[in-house]
Short mmCIF file of C-alpha atoms in Angstrom, two decimals:
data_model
loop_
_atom_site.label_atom_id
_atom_site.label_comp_id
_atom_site.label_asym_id
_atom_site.label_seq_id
_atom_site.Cartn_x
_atom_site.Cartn_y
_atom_site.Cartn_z
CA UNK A 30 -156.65 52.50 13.59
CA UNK A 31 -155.58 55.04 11.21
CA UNK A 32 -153.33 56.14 13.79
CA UNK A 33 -151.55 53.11 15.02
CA UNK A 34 -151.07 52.12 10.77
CA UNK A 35 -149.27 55.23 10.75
CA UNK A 36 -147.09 54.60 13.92
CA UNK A 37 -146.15 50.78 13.00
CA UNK A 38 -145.45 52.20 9.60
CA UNK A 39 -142.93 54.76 10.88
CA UNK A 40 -141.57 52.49 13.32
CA UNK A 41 -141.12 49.93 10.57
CA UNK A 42 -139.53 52.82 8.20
CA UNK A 43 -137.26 54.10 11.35
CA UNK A 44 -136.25 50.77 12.08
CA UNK A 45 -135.42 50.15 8.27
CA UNK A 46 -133.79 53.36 8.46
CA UNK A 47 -131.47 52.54 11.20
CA UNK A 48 -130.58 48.82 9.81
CA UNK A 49 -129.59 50.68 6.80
CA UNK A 50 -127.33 52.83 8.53
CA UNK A 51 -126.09 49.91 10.65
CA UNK A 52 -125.40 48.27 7.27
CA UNK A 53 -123.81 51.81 6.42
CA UNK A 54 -122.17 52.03 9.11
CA UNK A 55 -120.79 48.67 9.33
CA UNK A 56 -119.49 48.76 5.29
CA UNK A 57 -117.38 51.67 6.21
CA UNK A 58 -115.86 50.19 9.04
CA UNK A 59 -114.85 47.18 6.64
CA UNK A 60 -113.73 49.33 3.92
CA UNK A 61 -111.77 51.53 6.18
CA UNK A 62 -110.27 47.85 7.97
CA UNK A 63 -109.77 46.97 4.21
CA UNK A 64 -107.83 50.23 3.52
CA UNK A 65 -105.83 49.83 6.78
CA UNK A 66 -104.68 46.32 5.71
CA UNK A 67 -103.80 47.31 2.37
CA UNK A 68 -101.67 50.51 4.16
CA UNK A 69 -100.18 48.62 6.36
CA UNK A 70 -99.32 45.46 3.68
CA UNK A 71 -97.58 48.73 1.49
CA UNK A 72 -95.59 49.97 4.68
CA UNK A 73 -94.14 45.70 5.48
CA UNK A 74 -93.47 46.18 1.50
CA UNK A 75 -91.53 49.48 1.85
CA UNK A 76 -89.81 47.90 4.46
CA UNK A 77 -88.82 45.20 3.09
CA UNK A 78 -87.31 46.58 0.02
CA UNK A 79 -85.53 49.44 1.59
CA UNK A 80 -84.33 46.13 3.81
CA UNK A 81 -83.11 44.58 0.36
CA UNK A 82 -81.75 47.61 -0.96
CA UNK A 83 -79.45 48.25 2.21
CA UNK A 84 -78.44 44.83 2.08
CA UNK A 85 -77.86 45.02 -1.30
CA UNK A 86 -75.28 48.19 -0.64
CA UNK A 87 -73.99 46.22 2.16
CA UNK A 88 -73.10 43.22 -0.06
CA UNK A 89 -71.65 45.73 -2.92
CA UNK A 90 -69.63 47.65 -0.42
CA UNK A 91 -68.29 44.67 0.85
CA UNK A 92 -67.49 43.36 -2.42
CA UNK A 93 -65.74 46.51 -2.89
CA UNK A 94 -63.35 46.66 0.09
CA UNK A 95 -62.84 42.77 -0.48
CA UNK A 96 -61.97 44.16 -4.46
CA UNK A 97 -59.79 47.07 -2.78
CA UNK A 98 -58.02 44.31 -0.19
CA UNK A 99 -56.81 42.49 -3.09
CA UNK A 100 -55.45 45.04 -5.59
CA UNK A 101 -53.27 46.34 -2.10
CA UNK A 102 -52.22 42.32 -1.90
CA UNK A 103 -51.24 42.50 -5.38
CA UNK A 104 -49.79 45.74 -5.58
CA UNK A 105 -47.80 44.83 -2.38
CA UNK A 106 -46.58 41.43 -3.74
CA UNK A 107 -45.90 43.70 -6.95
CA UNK A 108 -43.54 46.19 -4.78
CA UNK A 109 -41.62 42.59 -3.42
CA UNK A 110 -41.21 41.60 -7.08
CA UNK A 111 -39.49 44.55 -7.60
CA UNK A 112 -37.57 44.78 -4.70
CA UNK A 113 -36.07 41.10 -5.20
CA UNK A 114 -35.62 41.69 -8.69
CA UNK A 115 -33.91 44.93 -7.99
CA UNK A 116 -31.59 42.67 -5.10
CA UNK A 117 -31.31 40.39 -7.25
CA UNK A 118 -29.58 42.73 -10.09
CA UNK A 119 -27.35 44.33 -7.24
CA UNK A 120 -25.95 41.18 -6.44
CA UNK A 121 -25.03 40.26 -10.03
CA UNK A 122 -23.52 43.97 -10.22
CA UNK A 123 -22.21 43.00 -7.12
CA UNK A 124 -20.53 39.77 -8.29
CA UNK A 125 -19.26 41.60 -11.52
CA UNK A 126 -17.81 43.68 -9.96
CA UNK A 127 -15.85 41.70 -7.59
CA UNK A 128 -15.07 39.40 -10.84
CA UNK A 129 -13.37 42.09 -12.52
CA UNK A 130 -11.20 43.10 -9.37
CA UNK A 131 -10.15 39.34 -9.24
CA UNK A 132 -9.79 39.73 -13.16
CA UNK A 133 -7.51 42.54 -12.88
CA UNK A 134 -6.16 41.98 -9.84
CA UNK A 135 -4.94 38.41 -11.83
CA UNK A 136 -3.69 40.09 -14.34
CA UNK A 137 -1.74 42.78 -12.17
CA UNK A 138 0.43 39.72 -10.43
CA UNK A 139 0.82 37.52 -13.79
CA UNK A 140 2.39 41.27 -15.26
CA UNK A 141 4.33 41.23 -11.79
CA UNK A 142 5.28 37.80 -12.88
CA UNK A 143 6.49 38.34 -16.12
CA UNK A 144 8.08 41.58 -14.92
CA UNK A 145 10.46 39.71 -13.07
CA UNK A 146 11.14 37.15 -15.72
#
């Protein structure tokens, strides 16, 4: 009798032995599922801001060259100010110019005129 106490009570303390380590056992694999989760939550995170943060370069440097587009507009419609302005004074030179031929040319013939007076 002694005996078979002692046997049921090891086989009762081995088999409490192995639940525990089946509990064990079964803990780590949740905490280790846990710690995967939470890795792979971080990772989708990194990815997702260094997503943002090359969209948000993408936005800027499009910004930029739309920034860049416009100062060439303006400093092209600048360079046609100038130009016209700079036709513009030619022809009034221009215009003088052929004014004070006329002018003199007028006054040559009236002296031509009174010359033979």
């Amino acid at each position: 009798i002694d005996v078979a106490s002692r046997r049921i009570a090891e086989e009762k303390q081995l088999a409490e032995e192995q639940r525990l380590a089946e509990e064990a056992r079964m803990a780590k694999e949740e905490r280790l599922a846990e710690e995967a989760r939470i890795a792979e939550r971080q990772a989708e995170l990194k990815q997702r801001s260094l997503l943002e943060a090359r969209l948000a370069i993408d936005i800027k440097s499009r910004r930029i060259a739309e920034e860049q587009r416009l100062a060439e507009e303006a400093r092209t419609a600048e360079r046609q100010r100038e130009l016209k302005q700079r036709s513009l004074l030619e022809a009034k030179l221009a215009i003088d110019m052929k004014s004070r031929r006329i002018a003199g040319e007028q006054r040559l013939a009236k002296e031509a005129r009174t010359a033979e007076r």
